[in-house]
Amino acid sequence: MEQLRRDGLVFDVTDTGPSDGEVVVLLHGWPQDRSAWDAVADRLATAGLRVLAPDQRGYSPGARPRAVAAYRMSQLVADVLALVDASGADRVHLVGHDWGGAVAWAFAERHPERLTGLTVVSTPHHRAMAWALRHGGQARKSWYMLAFQLPLLPEAVLRRRLPDVLRRSGLPAEHVTRYVARFREPGAARGGLAWYRALRPRPSALARRRPSRPAPGPIQVPTTYLWGRRDPALGRAAAERTALWVGADYRFVELEAGHWLPETHPGDVAAAVLDRVRPTPQG
């Protein structure tokens, strides 16, 4: 599979490993693309897994809708569901980093029957994150999420400053060059930032909102969560509280690392995925 088509959008997909292997889906974050997973995917494919890594909505040149509403979580999850369906597998192992991790958590809440397991890298469960934003220092770490709500200005500033921002955050130079080039493609900056802007509903949408459904309970999918203790954006409070939101087998892997774990610690990430897909016998 080289492309996924859904609702008139075309998503580029890297498909590696044996076609009959257990399927693992890798979801990148901001401002990455599917190449963030290259070193991880190579290790998983060598181990006999079929690995699908898409450029997500806003990143694939053929999947950059203009409307902010097109980037709501329901649409992001639906993209992943379409990819799972297209893979031909009844169930897959889902892996996500950064924003891809947020989509992975949401997918596990809404479609647990399509998952054999979940590995989330860096991103805490969204309810743990919400708690941490009200307690401790997470709100200070997340100031940029509010700044990205502004129209046009973030795109203009980041076109100039993104290389320095990424380098200072610990991302290796070769990845900085590639992600900045992608960010500067037509529509890419707007598409990537629309993920943040879609977090805030418009007043008209609030007025039309139907009574909300009961909030989903803890994740009922076997889950591994990897977190770097030197992550500048995602702090310990949310990382540790994530355990409260998984009701199935749960493993918390803390690394002496920063935020960009797929790029800087691919061996650790791949090992965690493999141990979740093919658990090592205990005792």
Tab-separated table of C-alpha atoms in Angstrom:
chain	number	residue	atom	x	y	z
A	1	MET	CA	0.000	0.000	0.000
A	2	GLU	CA	1.511	3.312	-1.073
A	3	GLN	CA	-1.559	5.507	-0.636
A	4	LEU	CA	-4.829	5.591	1.291
A	5	ARG	CA	-7.854	7.395	-0.160
A	6	ARG	CA	-10.644	8.671	2.059
A	7	ASP	CA	-13.327	11.284	1.362
A	8	GLY	CA	-11.401	12.778	-1.537
A	9	LEU	CA	-8.117	12.982	0.383
A	10	VAL	CA	-4.989	11.032	-0.511
A	11	PHE	CA	-2.616	9.946	2.261
A	12	ASP	CA	0.912	8.747	1.472
A	13	VAL	CA	1.773	5.538	3.331
A	14	THR	CA	5.003	3.605	3.857
A	15	ASP	CA	4.273	-0.132	3.904
A	16	THR	CA	7.218	-2.318	4.969
A	17	GLY	CA	7.766	-5.837	6.210
A	18	PRO	CA	6.166	-9.107	5.120
A	19	SER	CA	2.645	-8.760	3.732
A	20	ASP	CA	1.420	-11.596	5.962
A	21	GLY	CA	2.991	-10.229	9.155
A	22	GLU	CA	1.092	-8.900	12.141
A	23	VAL	CA	0.147	-5.308	11.332
A	24	VAL	CA	1.569	-2.346	13.259
A	25	VAL	CA	0.396	1.209	12.463
A	26	LEU	CA	2.715	4.120	13.334
A	27	LEU	CA	1.303	7.658	13.765
A	28	HIS	CA	3.648	10.656	13.748
A	29	GLY	CA	3.189	14.005	15.484
A	30	TRP	CA	3.906	17.709	14.876
A	31	PRO	CA	5.801	18.794	12.830
A	32	GLN	CA	7.028	15.359	11.829
A	33	ASP	CA	6.034	13.102	8.959
A	34	ARG	CA	6.081	9.331	8.474
A	35	SER	CA	9.895	9.383	8.098
A	36	ALA	CA	10.096	9.933	11.876
A	37	TRP	CA	9.497	6.189	12.173
A	38	ASP	CA	12.053	4.972	9.624
A	39	ALA	CA	14.528	3.529	12.119
A	40	VAL	CA	11.734	2.025	14.232
A	41	ALA	CA	9.949	0.590	11.195
A	42	ASP	CA	13.142	-1.071	9.945
A	43	ARG	CA	13.536	-2.899	13.251
A	44	LEU	CA	9.901	-3.995	13.358
A	45	ALA	CA	9.926	-5.176	9.745
A	46	THR	CA	13.118	-7.150	10.356
A	47	ALA	CA	11.297	-8.859	13.228
A	48	GLY	CA	8.585	-9.992	10.799
A	49	LEU	CA	5.897	-7.362	11.320
A	50	ARG	CA	4.062	-5.523	8.566
A	51	VAL	CA	4.478	-1.830	9.333
A	52	LEU	CA	2.204	0.939	8.008
A	53	ALA	CA	3.286	4.556	8.569
A	54	PRO	CA	1.042	7.242	7.020
A	55	ASP	CA	1.626	10.940	6.529
A	56	GLN	CA	-1.368	12.153	8.478
A	57	ARG	CA	-3.999	14.766	7.617
A	58	GLY	CA	-2.373	18.132	6.973
A	59	TYR	CA	0.985	16.515	6.139
A	60	SER	CA	0.323	14.478	2.990
A	61	PRO	CA	0.252	16.863	-0.004
A	62	GLY	CA	-3.052	15.311	-1.099
A	63	ALA	CA	-4.660	15.572	2.349
A	64	ARG	CA	-4.488	19.217	3.423
A	65	PRO	CA	-8.067	20.482	3.754
A	66	ARG	CA	-8.391	24.178	4.592
A	67	ALA	CA	-11.222	24.078	7.142
A	68	VAL	CA	-10.178	23.786	10.783
A	69	ALA	CA	-13.212	21.576	11.416
A	70	ALA	CA	-11.627	18.967	9.134
A	71	TYR	CA	-8.962	18.401	11.814
A	72	ARG	CA	-11.230	17.496	14.704
A	73	MET	CA	-10.318	14.329	16.548
A	74	SER	CA	-13.278	12.460	15.052
A	75	GLN	CA	-11.787	12.966	11.577
A	76	LEU	CA	-8.258	12.037	12.671
A	77	VAL	CA	-9.535	8.804	14.220
A	78	ALA	CA	-11.617	8.062	11.128
A	79	ASP	CA	-8.479	8.353	8.984
A	80	VAL	CA	-6.774	5.697	11.098
A	81	LEU	CA	-9.839	3.455	10.985
A	82	ALA	CA	-9.822	3.697	7.185
A	83	LEU	CA	-6.150	2.683	7.152
A	84	VAL	CA	-6.834	-0.283	9.444
A	85	ASP	CA	-9.688	-1.379	7.181
A	86	ALA	CA	-7.498	-1.006	4.081
A	87	SER	CA	-4.758	-3.131	5.664
A	88	GLY	CA	-7.071	-6.162	5.581
A	89	ALA	CA	-6.386	-6.924	9.240
A	90	ASP	CA	-9.191	-7.387	11.751
A	91	ARG	CA	-6.988	-5.914	14.482
A	92	VAL	CA	-3.662	-4.084	14.564
A	93	HIS	CA	-1.149	-2.826	17.090
A	94	LEU	CA	-1.299	0.975	17.158
A	95	VAL	CA	1.679	3.206	17.972
A	96	GLY	CA	1.616	7.001	18.222
A	97	HIS	CA	4.033	9.792	19.120
A	98	ASP	CA	3.211	13.393	20.069
A	99	TRP	CA	-0.081	14.293	18.289
A	100	GLY	CA	-0.061	10.781	16.863
A	101	GLY	CA	-0.141	9.570	20.455
A	102	ALA	CA	-3.226	11.667	21.149
A	103	VAL	CA	-4.933	10.077	18.136
A	104	ALA	CA	-3.845	6.634	19.336
A	105	TRP	CA	-5.421	7.188	22.771
A	106	ALA	CA	-8.647	8.406	21.147
A	107	PHE	CA	-8.724	5.461	18.734
A	108	ALA	CA	-8.280	3.015	21.632
A	109	GLU	CA	-11.260	4.623	23.411
A	110	ARG	CA	-13.511	4.506	20.367
A	111	HIS	CA	-12.430	1.317	18.581
A	112	PRO	CA	-10.822	-1.058	21.107
A	113	GLU	CA	-12.154	-4.047	19.152
A	114	ARG	CA	-9.763	-3.188	16.295
A	115	LEU	CA	-6.633	-3.262	18.465
A	116	THR	CA	-4.428	-6.030	19.806
A	117	GLY	CA	-2.397	-3.484	21.753
A	118	LEU	CA	-1.333	0.120	22.074
A	119	THR	CA	2.066	1.793	22.428
A	120	VAL	CA	2.065	5.535	23.065
A	121	VAL	CA	5.299	7.508	22.933
A	122	SER	CA	5.715	10.769	24.908
A	123	THR	CA	2.017	11.769	24.945
A	124	PRO	CA	0.096	11.149	28.196
A	125	HIS	CA	-3.550	10.141	28.227
A	126	HIS	CA	-5.645	13.228	27.493
A	127	ARG	CA	-7.455	13.092	30.844
A	128	ALA	CA	-4.156	12.873	32.686
A	129	MET	CA	-2.979	15.841	30.628
A	130	ALA	CA	-6.116	17.824	31.460
A	131	TRP	CA	-5.517	17.223	35.179
A	132	ALA	CA	-1.862	18.240	34.895
A	133	LEU	CA	-2.785	21.482	33.112
A	134	ARG	CA	-4.705	22.474	36.262
A	135	HIS	CA	-2.048	21.288	38.711
A	136	GLY	CA	1.680	21.918	38.779
A	137	GLY	CA	3.756	23.223	35.895
A	138	GLN	CA	2.228	21.620	32.797
A	139	ALA	CA	0.379	24.804	31.827
A	140	ARG	CA	3.725	26.619	31.584
A	141	LYS	CA	5.093	23.870	29.358
A	142	SER	CA	2.026	24.038	27.101
A	143	TRP	CA	1.934	27.797	26.469
A	144	TYR	CA	2.545	27.240	22.751
A	145	MET	CA	-0.805	25.462	22.385
A	146	LEU	CA	-2.546	28.759	23.114
A	147	ALA	CA	-0.152	30.706	20.890
A	148	PHE	CA	-0.956	28.406	17.973
A	149	GLN	CA	-4.623	29.428	18.191
A	150	LEU	CA	-3.774	32.815	16.695
A	151	PRO	CA	-4.491	33.180	12.961
A	152	LEU	CA	-1.601	33.485	10.480
A	153	LEU	CA	1.016	34.763	12.948
A	154	PRO	CA	2.248	31.308	14.070
A	155	GLU	CA	2.782	30.257	10.437
A	156	ALA	CA	4.787	33.415	9.723
A	157	VAL	CA	6.933	33.115	12.848
A	158	LEU	CA	7.569	29.387	12.511
A	159	ARG	CA	8.620	29.617	8.868
A	160	ARG	CA	11.590	31.622	10.151
A	161	ARG	CA	12.192	30.155	13.575
A	162	LEU	CA	11.178	26.496	13.319
A	163	PRO	CA	14.736	25.245	12.615
A	164	ASP	CA	16.024	26.862	15.832
A	165	VAL	CA	13.014	25.704	17.841
A	166	LEU	CA	13.488	22.093	16.777
A	167	ARG	CA	17.250	22.103	17.294
A	168	ARG	CA	16.898	23.551	20.800
A	169	SER	CA	14.316	20.874	21.634
A	170	GLY	CA	16.887	18.148	20.962
A	171	LEU	CA	15.863	16.969	17.492
A	172	PRO	CA	18.878	15.762	15.447
A	173	ALA	CA	19.913	17.993	12.542
A	174	GLU	CA	18.993	15.613	9.711
A	175	HIS	CA	15.405	15.432	10.963
A	176	VAL	CA	15.240	19.199	11.459
A	177	THR	CA	16.133	19.735	7.802
A	178	ARG	CA	13.520	17.273	6.567
A	179	TYR	CA	10.657	18.465	8.780
A	180	VAL	CA	11.308	22.137	8.047
A	181	ALA	CA	11.226	21.419	4.311
A	182	ARG	CA	7.860	19.668	4.733
A	183	PHE	CA	6.522	22.498	6.918
A	184	ARG	CA	7.315	25.012	4.171
A	185	GLU	CA	5.355	23.166	1.485
A	186	PRO	CA	2.120	24.848	0.315
A	187	GLY	CA	-0.600	24.315	2.901
A	188	ALA	CA	1.554	22.260	5.261
A	189	ALA	CA	2.047	24.885	7.980
A	190	ARG	CA	-1.665	25.651	8.090
A	191	GLY	CA	-2.565	21.952	8.078
A	192	GLY	CA	-0.229	21.022	10.919
A	193	LEU	CA	-1.319	23.946	13.088
A	194	ALA	CA	-4.991	23.188	12.405
A	195	TRP	CA	-4.663	20.195	14.738
A	196	TYR	CA	-4.160	22.667	17.607
A	197	ARG	CA	-6.808	25.087	16.379
A	198	ALA	CA	-9.404	22.332	16.169
A	199	LEU	CA	-9.089	21.830	19.933
A	200	ARG	CA	-11.155	24.969	20.553
A	201	PRO	CA	-14.775	24.755	19.318
A	202	ARG	CA	-16.370	27.871	17.871
A	203	PRO	CA	-19.155	29.541	19.911
A	204	SER	CA	-21.716	28.623	17.236
A	205	ALA	CA	-20.748	24.980	17.595
A	206	LEU	CA	-21.195	25.199	21.364
A	207	ALA	CA	-24.679	26.627	20.905
A	208	ARG	CA	-25.674	23.713	18.674
A	209	ARG	CA	-24.052	21.025	20.804
A	210	ARG	CA	-26.291	18.150	21.811
A	211	PRO	CA	-26.195	16.768	25.364
A	212	SER	CA	-22.835	15.067	25.747
A	213	ARG	CA	-22.511	11.332	26.095
A	214	PRO	CA	-21.009	9.899	29.294
A	215	ALA	CA	-17.236	10.229	29.263
A	216	PRO	CA	-15.506	6.976	28.312
A	217	GLY	CA	-13.790	5.067	31.078
A	218	PRO	CA	-10.211	3.799	31.193
A	219	ILE	CA	-8.620	2.307	28.077
A	220	GLN	CA	-9.409	-1.408	27.808
A	221	VAL	CA	-6.488	-2.286	25.523
A	222	PRO	CA	-3.097	-3.641	26.679
A	223	THR	CA	-0.910	-0.547	26.676
A	224	THR	CA	2.729	0.507	26.926
A	225	TYR	CA	3.562	4.165	27.511
A	226	LEU	CA	7.096	5.477	26.893
A	227	TRP	CA	8.137	8.856	28.277
A	228	GLY	CA	11.431	10.741	28.342
A	229	ARG	CA	12.104	12.385	31.692
A	230	ARG	CA	13.809	15.305	29.910
A	231	ASP	CA	10.824	16.039	27.672
A	232	PRO	CA	10.517	19.862	27.591
A	233	ALA	CA	6.827	19.834	26.635
A	234	LEU	CA	5.278	16.943	28.568
A	235	GLY	CA	5.942	16.750	32.295
A	236	ARG	CA	6.030	14.047	34.926
A	237	ALA	CA	2.649	14.761	36.526
A	238	ALA	CA	0.661	13.780	33.432
A	239	ALA	CA	3.041	10.931	32.606
A	240	GLU	CA	2.592	9.270	35.985
A	241	ARG	CA	-1.156	9.929	36.156
A	242	THR	CA	-1.705	8.163	32.816
A	243	ALA	CA	-1.732	4.821	34.672
A	244	LEU	CA	-5.119	5.760	36.145
A	245	TRP	CA	-6.639	5.784	32.661
A	246	VAL	CA	-5.701	2.293	31.505
A	247	GLY	CA	-7.847	-0.575	32.750
A	248	ALA	CA	-5.943	-3.325	30.913
A	249	ASP	CA	-2.351	-4.548	31.281
A	250	TYR	CA	-0.166	-1.433	31.498
A	251	ARG	CA	3.567	-0.786	31.322
A	252	PHE	CA	5.245	2.568	31.923
A	253	VAL	CA	8.734	2.852	30.407
A	254	GLU	CA	10.688	5.902	31.553
A	255	LEU	CA	13.772	6.801	29.515
A	256	GLU	CA	16.668	9.160	30.117
A	257	ALA	CA	15.688	11.110	27.032
A	258	GLY	CA	13.795	14.097	25.651
A	259	HIS	CA	10.761	14.376	23.412
A	260	TRP	CA	11.863	12.941	20.055
A	261	LEU	CA	12.005	9.278	21.017
A	262	PRO	CA	11.303	7.703	17.580
A	263	GLU	CA	14.253	9.615	16.113
A	264	THR	CA	16.699	9.470	19.043
A	265	HIS	CA	15.806	6.155	20.722
A	266	PRO	CA	14.403	3.925	17.956
A	267	GLY	CA	15.809	0.788	19.560
A	268	ASP	CA	13.959	1.406	22.825
A	269	VAL	CA	10.730	2.240	21.009
A	270	ALA	CA	10.930	-0.817	18.754
A	271	ALA	CA	11.747	-3.072	21.714
A	272	ALA	CA	8.701	-1.796	23.606
A	273	VAL	CA	6.454	-2.409	20.599
A	274	LEU	CA	7.836	-5.889	20.028
A	275	ASP	CA	7.454	-6.797	23.692
A	276	ARG	CA	3.833	-5.699	23.521
A	277	VAL	CA	3.112	-7.480	20.230
A	278	ARG	CA	5.038	-10.624	21.197
A	279	PRO	CA	5.359	-10.617	24.975
A	280	THR	CA	8.470	-12.149	26.474
A	281	PRO	CA	7.516	-15.146	28.653
A	282	GLN	CA	7.853	-14.324	32.345
A	283	GLY	CA	9.566	-16.611	34.819
